[in-house]
PDB file of C-alpha atoms and ligand atoms in Angstrom:
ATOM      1  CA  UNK A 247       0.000   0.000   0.000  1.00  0.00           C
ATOM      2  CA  UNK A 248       0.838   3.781  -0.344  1.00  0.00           C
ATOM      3  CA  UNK A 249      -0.484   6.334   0.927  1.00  0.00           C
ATOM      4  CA  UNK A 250      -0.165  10.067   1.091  1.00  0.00           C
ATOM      5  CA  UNK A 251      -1.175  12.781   2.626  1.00  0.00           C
ATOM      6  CA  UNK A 252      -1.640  15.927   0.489  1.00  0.00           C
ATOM      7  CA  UNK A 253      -1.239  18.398   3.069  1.00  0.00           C
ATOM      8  CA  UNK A 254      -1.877  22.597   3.220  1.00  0.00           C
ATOM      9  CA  UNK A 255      -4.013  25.578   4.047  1.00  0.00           C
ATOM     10  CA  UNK A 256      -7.292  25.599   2.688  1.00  0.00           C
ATOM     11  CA  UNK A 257      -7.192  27.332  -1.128  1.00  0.00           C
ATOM     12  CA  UNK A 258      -3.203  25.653  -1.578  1.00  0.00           C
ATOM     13  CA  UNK A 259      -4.705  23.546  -4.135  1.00  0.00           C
ATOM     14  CA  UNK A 260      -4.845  20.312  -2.671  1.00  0.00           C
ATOM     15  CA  UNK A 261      -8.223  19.237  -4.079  1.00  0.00           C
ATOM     16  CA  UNK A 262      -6.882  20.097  -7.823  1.00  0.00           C
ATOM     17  CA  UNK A 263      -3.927  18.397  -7.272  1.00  0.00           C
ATOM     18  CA  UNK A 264      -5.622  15.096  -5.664  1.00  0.00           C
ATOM     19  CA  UNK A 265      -7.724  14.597  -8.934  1.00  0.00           C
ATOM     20  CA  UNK A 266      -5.036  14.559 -10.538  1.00  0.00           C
ATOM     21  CA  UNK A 267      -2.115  12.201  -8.695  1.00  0.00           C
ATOM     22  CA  UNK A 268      -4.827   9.567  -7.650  1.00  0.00           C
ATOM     23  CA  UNK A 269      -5.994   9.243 -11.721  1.00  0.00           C
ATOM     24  CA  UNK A 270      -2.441   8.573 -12.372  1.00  0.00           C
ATOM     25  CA  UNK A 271      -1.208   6.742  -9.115  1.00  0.00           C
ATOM     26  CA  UNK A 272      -4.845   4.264  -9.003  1.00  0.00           C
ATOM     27  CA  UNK A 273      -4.789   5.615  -5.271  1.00  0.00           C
ATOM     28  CA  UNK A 274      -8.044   6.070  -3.593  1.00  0.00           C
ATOM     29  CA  UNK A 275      -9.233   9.335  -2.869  1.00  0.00           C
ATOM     30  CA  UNK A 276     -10.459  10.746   0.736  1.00  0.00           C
ATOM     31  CA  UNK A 277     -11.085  14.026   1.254  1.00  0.00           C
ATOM     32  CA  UNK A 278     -12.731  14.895   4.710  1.00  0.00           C
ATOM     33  CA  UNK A 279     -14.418  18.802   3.342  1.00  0.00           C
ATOM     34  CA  UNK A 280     -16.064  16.211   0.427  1.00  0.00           C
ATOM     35  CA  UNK A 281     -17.108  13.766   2.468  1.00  0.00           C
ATOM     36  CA  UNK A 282     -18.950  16.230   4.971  1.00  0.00           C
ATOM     37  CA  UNK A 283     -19.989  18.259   1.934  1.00  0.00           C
ATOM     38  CA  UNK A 284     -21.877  15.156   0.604  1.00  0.00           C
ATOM     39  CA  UNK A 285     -23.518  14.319   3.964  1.00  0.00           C
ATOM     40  CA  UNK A 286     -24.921  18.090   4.213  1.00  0.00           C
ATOM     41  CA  UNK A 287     -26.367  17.626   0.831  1.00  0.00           C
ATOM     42  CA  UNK A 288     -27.977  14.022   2.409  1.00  0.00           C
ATOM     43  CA  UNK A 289     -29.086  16.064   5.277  1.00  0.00           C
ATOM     44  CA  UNK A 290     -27.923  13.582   7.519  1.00  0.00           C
ATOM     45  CA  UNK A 291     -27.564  13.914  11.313  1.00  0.00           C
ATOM     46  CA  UNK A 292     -23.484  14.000  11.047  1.00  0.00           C
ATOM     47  CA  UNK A 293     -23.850  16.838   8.130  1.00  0.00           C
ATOM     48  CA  UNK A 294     -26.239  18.736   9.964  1.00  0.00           C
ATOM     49  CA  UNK A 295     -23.630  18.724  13.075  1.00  0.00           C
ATOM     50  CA  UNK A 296     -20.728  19.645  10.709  1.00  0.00           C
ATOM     51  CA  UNK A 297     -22.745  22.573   8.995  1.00  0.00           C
ATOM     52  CA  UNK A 298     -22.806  24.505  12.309  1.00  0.00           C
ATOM     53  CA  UNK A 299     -18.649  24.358  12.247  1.00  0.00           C
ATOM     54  CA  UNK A 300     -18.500  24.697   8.437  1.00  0.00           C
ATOM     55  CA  UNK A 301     -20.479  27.828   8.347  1.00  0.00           C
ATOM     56  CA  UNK A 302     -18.013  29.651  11.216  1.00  0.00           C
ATOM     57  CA  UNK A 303     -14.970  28.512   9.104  1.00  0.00           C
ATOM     58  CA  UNK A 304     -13.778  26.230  12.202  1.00  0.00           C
ATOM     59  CA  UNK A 305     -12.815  22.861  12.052  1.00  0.00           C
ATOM     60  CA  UNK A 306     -15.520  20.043  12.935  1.00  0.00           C
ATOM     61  CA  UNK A 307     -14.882  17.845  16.280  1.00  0.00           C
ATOM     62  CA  UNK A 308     -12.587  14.843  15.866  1.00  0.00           C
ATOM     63  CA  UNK A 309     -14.374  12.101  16.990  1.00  0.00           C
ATOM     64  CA  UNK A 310     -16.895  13.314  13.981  1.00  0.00           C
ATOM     65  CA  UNK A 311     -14.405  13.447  10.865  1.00  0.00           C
ATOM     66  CA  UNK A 312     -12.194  10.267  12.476  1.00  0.00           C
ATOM     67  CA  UNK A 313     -15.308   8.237  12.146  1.00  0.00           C
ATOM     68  CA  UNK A 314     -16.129   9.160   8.921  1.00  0.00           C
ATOM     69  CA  UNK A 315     -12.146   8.358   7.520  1.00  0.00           C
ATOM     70  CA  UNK A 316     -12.723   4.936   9.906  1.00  0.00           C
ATOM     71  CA  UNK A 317     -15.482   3.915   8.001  1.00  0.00           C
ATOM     72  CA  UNK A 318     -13.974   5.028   4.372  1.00  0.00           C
ATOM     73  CA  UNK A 319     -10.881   3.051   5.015  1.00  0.00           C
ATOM     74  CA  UNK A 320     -13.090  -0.047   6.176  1.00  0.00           C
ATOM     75  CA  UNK A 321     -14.848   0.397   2.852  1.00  0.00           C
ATOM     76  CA  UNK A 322     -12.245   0.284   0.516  1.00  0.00           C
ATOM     77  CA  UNK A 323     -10.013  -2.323   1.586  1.00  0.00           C
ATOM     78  CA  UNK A 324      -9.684  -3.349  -2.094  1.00  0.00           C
ATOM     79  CA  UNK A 325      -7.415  -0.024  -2.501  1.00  0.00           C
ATOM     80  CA  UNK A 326      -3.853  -0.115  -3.391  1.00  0.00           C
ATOM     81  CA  UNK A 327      -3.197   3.565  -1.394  1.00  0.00           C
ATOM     82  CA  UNK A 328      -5.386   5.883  -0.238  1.00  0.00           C
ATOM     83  CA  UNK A 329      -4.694  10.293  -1.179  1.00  0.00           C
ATOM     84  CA  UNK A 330      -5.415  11.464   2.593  1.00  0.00           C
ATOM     85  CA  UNK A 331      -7.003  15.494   1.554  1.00  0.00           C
ATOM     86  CA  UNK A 332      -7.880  17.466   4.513  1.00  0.00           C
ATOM     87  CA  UNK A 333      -7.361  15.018   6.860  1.00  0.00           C
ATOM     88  CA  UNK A 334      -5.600  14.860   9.104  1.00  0.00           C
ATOM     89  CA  UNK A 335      -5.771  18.361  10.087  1.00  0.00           C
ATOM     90  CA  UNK A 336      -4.777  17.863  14.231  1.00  0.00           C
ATOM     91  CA  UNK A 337      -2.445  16.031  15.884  1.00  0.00           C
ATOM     92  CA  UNK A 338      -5.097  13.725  17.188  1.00  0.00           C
ATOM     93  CA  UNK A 339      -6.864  12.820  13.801  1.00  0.00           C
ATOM     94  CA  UNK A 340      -2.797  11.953  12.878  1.00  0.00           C
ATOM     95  CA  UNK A 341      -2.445   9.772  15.664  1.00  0.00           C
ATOM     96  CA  UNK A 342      -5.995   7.838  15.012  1.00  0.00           C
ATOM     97  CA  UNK A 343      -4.659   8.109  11.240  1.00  0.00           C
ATOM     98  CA  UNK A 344      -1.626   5.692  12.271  1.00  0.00           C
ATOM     99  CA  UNK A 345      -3.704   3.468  14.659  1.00  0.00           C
ATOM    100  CA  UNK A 346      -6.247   2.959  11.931  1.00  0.00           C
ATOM    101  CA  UNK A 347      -3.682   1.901   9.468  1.00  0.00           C
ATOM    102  CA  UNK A 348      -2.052   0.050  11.360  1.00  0.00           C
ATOM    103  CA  UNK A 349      -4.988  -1.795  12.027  1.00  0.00           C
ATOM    104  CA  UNK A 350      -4.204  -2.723   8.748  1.00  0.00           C
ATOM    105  CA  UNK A 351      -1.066  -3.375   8.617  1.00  0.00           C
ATOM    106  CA  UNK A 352      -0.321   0.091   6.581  1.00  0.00           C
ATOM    107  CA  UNK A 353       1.438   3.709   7.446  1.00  0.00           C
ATOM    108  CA  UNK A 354       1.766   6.509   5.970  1.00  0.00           C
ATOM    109  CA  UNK A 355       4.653   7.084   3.150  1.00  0.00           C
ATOM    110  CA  UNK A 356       4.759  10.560   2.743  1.00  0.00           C
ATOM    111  CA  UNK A 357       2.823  13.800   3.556  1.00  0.00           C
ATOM    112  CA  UNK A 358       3.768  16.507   0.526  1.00  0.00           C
ATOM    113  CA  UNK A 359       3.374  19.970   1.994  1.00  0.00           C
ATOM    114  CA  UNK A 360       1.969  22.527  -0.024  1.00  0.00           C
ATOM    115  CA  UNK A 361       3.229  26.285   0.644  1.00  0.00           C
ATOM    116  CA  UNK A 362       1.309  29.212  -0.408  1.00  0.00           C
ATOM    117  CA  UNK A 363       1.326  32.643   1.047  1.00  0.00           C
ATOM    118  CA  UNK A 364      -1.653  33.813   3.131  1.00  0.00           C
ATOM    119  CA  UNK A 365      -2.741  37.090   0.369  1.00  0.00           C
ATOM    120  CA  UNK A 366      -2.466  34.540  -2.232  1.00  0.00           C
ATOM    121  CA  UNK A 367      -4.798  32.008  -0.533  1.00  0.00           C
ATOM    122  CA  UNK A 368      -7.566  34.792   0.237  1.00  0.00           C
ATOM    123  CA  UNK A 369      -7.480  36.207  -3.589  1.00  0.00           C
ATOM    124  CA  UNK A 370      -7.777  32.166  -4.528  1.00  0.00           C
ATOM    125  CA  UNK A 371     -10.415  31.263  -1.776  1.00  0.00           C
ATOM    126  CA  UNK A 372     -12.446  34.309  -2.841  1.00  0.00           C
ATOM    127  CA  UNK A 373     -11.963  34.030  -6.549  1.00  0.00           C
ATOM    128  CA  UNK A 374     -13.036  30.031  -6.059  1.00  0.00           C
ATOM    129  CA  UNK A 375     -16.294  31.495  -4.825  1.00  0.00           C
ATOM    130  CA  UNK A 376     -17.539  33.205  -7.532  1.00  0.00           C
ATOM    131  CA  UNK A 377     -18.708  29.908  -9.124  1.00  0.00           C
ATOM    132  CA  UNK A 378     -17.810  27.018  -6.194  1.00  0.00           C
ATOM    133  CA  UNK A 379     -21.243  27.290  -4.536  1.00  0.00           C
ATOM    134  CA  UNK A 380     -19.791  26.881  -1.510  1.00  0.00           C
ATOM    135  CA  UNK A 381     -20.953  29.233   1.002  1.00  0.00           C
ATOM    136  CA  UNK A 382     -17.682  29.099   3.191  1.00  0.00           C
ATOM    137  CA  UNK A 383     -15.621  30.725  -0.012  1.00  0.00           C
ATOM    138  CA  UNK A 384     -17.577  33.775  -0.394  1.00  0.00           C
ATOM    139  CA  UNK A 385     -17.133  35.675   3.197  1.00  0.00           C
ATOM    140  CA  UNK A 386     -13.785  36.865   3.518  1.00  0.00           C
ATOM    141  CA  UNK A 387     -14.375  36.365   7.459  1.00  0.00           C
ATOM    142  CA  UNK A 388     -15.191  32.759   7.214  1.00  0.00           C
ATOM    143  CA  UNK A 389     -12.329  32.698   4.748  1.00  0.00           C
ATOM    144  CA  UNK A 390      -9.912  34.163   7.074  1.00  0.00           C
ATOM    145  CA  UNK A 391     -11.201  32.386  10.235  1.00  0.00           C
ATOM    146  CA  UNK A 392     -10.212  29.212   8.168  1.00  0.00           C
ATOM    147  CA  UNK A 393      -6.685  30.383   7.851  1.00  0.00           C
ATOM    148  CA  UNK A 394      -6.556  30.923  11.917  1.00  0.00           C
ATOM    149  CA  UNK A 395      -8.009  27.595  12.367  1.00  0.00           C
ATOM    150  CA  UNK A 396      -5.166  26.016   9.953  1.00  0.00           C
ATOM    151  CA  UNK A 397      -2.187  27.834  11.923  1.00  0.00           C
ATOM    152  CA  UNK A 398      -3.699  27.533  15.562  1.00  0.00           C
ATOM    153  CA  UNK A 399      -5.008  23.919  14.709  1.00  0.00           C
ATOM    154  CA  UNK A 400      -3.726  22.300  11.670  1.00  0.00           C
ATOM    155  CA  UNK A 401       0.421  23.544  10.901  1.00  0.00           C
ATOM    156  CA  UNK A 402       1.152  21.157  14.292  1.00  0.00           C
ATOM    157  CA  UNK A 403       0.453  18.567  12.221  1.00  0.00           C
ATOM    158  CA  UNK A 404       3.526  18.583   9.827  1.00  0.00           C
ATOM    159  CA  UNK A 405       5.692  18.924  12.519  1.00  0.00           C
ATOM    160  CA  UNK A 406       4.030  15.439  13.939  1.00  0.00           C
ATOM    161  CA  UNK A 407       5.016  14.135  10.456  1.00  0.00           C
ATOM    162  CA  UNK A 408       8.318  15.729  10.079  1.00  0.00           C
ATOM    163  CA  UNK A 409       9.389  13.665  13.709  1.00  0.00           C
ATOM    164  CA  UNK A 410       9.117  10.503  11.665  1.00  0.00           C
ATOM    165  CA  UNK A 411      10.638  12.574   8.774  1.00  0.00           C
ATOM    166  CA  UNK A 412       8.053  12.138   6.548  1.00  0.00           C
ATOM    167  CA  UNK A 413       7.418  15.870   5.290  1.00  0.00           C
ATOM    168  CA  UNK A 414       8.171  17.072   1.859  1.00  0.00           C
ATOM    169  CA  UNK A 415       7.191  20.600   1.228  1.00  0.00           C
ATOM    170  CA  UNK A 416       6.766  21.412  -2.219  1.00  0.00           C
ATOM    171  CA  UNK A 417       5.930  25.156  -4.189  1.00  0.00           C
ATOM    172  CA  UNK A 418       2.347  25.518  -4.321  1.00  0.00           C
ATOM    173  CA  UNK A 419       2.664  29.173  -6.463  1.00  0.00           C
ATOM    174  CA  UNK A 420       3.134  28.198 -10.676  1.00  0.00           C
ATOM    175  CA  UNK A 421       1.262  26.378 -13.128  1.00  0.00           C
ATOM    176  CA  UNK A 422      -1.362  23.751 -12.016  1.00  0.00           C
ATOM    177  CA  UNK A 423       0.925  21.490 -13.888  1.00  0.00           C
ATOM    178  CA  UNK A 424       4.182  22.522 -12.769  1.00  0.00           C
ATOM    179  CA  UNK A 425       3.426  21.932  -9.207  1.00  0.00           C
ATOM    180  CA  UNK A 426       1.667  18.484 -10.401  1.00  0.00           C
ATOM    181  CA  UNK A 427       5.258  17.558 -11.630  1.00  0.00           C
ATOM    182  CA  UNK A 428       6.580  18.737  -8.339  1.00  0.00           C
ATOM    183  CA  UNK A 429       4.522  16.387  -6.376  1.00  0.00           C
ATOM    184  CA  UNK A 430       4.687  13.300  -8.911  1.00  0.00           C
ATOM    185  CA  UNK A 431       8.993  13.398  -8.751  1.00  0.00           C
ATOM    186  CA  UNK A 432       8.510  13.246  -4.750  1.00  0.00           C
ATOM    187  CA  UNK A 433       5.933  10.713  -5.045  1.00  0.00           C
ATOM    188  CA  UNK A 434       7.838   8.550  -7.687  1.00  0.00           C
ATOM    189  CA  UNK A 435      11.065   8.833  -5.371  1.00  0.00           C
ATOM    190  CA  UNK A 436       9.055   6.932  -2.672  1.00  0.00           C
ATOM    191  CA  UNK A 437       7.258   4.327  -4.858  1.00  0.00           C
ATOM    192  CA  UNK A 438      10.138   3.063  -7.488  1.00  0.00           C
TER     193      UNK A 438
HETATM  194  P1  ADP B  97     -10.495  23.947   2.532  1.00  0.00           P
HETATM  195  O1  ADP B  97      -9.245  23.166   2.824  1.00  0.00           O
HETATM  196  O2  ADP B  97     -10.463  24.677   1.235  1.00  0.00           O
HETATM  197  O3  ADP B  97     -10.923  24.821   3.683  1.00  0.00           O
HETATM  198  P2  ADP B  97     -12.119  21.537   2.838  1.00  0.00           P
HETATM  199  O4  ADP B  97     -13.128  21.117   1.855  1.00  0.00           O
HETATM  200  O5  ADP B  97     -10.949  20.663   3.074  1.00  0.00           O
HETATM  201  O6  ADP B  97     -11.690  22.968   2.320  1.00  0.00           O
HETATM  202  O7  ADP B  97     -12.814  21.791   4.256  1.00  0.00           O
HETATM  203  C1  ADP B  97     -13.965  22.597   4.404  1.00  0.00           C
HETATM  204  C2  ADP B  97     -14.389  22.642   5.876  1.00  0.00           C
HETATM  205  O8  ADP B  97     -14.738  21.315   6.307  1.00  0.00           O
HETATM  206  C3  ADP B  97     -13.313  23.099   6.865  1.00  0.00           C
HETATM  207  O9  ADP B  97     -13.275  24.495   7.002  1.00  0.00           O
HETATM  208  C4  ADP B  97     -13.764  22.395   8.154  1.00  0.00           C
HETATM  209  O10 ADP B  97     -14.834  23.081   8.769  1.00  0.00           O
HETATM  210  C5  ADP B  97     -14.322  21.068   7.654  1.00  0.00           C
HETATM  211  N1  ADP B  97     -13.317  19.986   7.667  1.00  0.00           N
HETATM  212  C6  ADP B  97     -12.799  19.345   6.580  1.00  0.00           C
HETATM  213  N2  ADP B  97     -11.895  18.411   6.941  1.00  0.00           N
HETATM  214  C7  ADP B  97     -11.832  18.449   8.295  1.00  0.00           C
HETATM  215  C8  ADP B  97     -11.073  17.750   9.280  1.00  0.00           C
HETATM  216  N3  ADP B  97     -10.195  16.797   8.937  1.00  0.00           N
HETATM  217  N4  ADP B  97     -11.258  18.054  10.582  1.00  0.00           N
HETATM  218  C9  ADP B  97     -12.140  19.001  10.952  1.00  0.00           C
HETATM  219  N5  ADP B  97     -12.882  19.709  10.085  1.00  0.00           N
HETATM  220  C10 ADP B  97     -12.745  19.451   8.775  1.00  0.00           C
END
């Protein structure tokens, strides 16, 4: 098995660049902000929950988006690698990330890091929702409040990765395809 994590503030481009390396890698996709999206749509119990966080731009409660990745792992167990995208996005949704696959007798290979400066993510976040539908893209509070969330929350988690030395960071500023090479020469370093 490989798997990733594609990691990085919100608007660095990981959800672009996940379509892209799982279509050429076969690796299954999770991404936690689709998963949730897709149970708000369902107007399920857990989406309902989730929209209350969403909406404020802060992250939803662990126990809420570990279940859902539990679940998605124990559903695909046909899956060469799984693309981890959003998740994990604090220190304790890494550490039920490595009990989980270990559970299955997996780990992670290699979290790729994607650095983008904070004016460029706002101009991207805001310019995404002009046609996203996504209600969290077109405040600039919510938008911003995001960005806190990420540094107060989320950065800790690289440095969780980086103890096991498993951080790449990569340029997430160029071409959509530039960076795409960026990430496939890490990710074909690791898999030859
Ligand atoms: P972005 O990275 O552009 O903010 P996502 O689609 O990854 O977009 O996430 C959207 C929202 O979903 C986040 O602001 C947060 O509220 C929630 N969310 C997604 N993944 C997680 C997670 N792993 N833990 C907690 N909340 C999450």
């Amino acid at each position: 098995m490989f798997n990733l994590i594609l990691f990085g503030p919100p608007g660095s481009g990981k959800g672009t660049q996940s379509e892209k390396i799982v279509e050429k890698y076969a690796l299954h996709h999770l991404s936690t902000g689709d998963l949730l999206r897709s149970e708000i749509a369902d107007q399920s119990t857990l989406g309902l929950e989730a929209k209350k966080y969403m909406d404020k731009g802060q992250l939803v409660p662990d126990e809420v988006v570990i279940g859902m990745i539990r679940s998605a792992i124990d559903h695909h167990q046909e899956a060469k690698g799984f693309l981890f995208d959003g998740f994990p996005r604090t220190p304790a949704q890494a550490e039920a990330l490595d009990t989980l696959l270990e559970q299955n007798n997996a780990s992670i290979n290699v979290m790729l890091a994607l650095e983008v400066s904070e004016e460029e993510l706002v101009t991207r976040l805001l310019k995404r929702g002009e046609t996203s539908g996504r209600s969290d893209d077109t405040n600039e509070k919510v938008i911003r409040a995001r960005i806190v969330e990420y540094e107060n929350k989320t950065a800790a988690v690289a440095d969780y990765y980086a103890a096991f030395n498993k951080v790449v960071k990569v340029n997430g500023v160029g071409s959509i395809d530039d960076i795409f090479q960026s990430l496939c020469r890490e990710i074909d370093k690791r898999t030859a």
